[in-house]
mmCIF file of C-alpha atoms in Angstrom:
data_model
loop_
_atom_site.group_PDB
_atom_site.id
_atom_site.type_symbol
_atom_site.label_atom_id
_atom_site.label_comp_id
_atom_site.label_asym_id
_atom_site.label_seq_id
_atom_site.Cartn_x
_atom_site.Cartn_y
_atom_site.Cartn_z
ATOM 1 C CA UNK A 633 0.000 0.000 0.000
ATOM 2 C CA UNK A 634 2.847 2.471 0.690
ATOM 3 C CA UNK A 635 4.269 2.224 -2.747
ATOM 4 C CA UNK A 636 1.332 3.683 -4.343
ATOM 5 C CA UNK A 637 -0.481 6.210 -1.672
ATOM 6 C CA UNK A 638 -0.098 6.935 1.878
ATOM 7 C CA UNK A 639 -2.565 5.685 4.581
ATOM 8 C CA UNK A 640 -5.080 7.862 5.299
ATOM 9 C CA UNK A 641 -7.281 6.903 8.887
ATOM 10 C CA UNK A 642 -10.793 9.187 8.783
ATOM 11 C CA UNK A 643 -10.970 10.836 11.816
ATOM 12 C CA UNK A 644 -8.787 8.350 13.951
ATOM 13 C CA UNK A 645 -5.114 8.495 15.402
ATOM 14 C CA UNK A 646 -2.515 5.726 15.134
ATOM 15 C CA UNK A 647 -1.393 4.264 18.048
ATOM 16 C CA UNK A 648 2.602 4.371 17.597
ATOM 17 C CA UNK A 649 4.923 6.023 15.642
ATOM 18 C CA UNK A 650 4.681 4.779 11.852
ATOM 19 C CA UNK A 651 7.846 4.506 10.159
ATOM 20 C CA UNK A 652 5.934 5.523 6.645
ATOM 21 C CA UNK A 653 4.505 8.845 6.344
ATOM 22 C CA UNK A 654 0.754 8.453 6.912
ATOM 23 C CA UNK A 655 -2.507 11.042 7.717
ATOM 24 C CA UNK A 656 -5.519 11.523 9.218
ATOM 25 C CA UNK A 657 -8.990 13.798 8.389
ATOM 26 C CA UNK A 658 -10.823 15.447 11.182
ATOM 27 C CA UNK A 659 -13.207 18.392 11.460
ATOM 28 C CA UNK A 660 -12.846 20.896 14.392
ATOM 29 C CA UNK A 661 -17.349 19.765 14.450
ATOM 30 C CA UNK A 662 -19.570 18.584 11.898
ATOM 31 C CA UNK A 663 -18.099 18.148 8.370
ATOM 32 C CA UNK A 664 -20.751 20.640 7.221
ATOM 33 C CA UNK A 665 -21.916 24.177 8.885
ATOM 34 C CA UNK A 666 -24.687 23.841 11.199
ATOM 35 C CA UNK A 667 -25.410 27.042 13.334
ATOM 36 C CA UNK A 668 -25.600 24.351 16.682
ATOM 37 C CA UNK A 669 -22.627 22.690 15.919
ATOM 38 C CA UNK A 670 -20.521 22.042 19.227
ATOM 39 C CA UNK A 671 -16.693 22.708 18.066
ATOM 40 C CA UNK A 672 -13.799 21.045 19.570
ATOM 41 C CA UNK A 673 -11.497 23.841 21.982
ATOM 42 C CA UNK A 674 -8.113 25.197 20.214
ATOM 43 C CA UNK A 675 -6.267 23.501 22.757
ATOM 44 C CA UNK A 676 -7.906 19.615 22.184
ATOM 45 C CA UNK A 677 -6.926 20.564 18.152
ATOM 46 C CA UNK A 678 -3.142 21.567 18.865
ATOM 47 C CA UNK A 679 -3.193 18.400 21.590
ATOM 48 C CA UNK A 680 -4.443 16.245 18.628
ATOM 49 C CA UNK A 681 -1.894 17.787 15.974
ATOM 50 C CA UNK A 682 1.046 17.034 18.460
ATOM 51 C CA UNK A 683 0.042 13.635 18.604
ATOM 52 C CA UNK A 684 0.051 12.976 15.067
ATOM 53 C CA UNK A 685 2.778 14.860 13.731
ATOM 54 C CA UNK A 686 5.096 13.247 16.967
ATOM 55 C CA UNK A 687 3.870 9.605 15.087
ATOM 56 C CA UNK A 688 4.899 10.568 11.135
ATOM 57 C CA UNK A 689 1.619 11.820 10.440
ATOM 58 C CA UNK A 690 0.010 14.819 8.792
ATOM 59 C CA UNK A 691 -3.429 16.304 10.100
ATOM 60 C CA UNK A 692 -5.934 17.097 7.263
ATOM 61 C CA UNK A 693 -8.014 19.586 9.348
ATOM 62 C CA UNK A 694 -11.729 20.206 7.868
ATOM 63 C CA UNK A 695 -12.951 23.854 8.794
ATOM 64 C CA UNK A 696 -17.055 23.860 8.059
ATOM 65 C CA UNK A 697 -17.639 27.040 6.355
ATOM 66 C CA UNK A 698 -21.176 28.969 5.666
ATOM 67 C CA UNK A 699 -23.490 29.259 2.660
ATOM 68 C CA UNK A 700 -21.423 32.046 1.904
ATOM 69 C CA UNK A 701 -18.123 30.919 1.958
ATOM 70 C CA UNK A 702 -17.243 32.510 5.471
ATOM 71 C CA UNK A 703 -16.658 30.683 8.857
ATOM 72 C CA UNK A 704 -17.958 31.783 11.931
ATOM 73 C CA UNK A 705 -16.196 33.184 14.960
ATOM 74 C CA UNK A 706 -15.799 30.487 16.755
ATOM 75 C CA UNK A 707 -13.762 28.984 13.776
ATOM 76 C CA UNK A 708 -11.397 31.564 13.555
ATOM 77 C CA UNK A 709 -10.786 31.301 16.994
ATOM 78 C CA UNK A 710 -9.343 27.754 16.773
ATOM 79 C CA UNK A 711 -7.529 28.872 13.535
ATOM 80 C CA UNK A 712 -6.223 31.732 15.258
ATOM 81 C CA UNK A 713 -5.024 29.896 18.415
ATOM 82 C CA UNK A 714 -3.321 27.396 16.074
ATOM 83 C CA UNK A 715 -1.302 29.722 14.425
ATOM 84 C CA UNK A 716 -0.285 31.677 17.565
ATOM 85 C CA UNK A 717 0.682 28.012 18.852
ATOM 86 C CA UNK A 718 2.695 27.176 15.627
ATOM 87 C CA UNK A 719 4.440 31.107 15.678
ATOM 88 C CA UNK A 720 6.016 29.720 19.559
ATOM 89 C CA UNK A 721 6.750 25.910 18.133
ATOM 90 C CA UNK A 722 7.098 26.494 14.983
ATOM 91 C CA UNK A 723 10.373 24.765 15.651
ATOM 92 C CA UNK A 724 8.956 21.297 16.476
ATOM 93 C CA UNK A 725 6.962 21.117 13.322
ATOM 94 C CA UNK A 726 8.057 21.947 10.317
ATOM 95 C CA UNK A 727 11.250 20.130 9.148
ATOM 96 C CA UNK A 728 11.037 17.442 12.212
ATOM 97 C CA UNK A 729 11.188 13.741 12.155
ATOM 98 C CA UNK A 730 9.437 11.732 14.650
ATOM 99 C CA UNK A 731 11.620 9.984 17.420
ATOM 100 C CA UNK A 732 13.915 6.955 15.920
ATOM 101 C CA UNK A 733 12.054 3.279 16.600
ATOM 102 C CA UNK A 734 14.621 0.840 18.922
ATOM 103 C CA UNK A 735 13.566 -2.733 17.641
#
């Protein structure tokens, strides 16, 4: 399977470091805008993105947007406290390897 994609777990985290490159599709709520939607906190998001990018993964983050095209506040929130998050540990994500495998 690695030779001709990359493994790709819907809304699901692997348990231990992969040694192949490998990514995952969540949604910060619904997959589509709904005015009631309950949204997961910034900090659960970055928590999650840690995880995966410490195992060789790469986070394919769905943001639900309106009718219009826009997102709503509480979207930009989390978007906002992710990239005040990445500005401090910037550093630990781009460019890094996960942690080398003893056998």
């Amino acid at each position: 399977m690695y030779r001709i994609g990359i493994l790709d777990i819907e809304r699901s985290q692997e348990s231990d470091i992969k040694l192949e490159p490998w990514q995952t599709d969540t949604c910060v709520g619904d997959w589509f805008y709904h005015v009631k939607t309950e949204y997961k906190k910034p900090g659960h998001v970055i928590e999650i993105l840690i995880d995966i990018i410490a195992k060789n993964g790469n986070l394919l983050l769905n943001i639900p947007q309106k009718r219009d095209g826009t997102i709503d506040d509480e979207c930009k929130c989390i978007l906002h406290e992710m990239a005040r998050w990445i500005r401090v540990c910037e550093e630990g994500v781009y460019g890094t390897r996960p942690f080398p495998r003893r056998h």
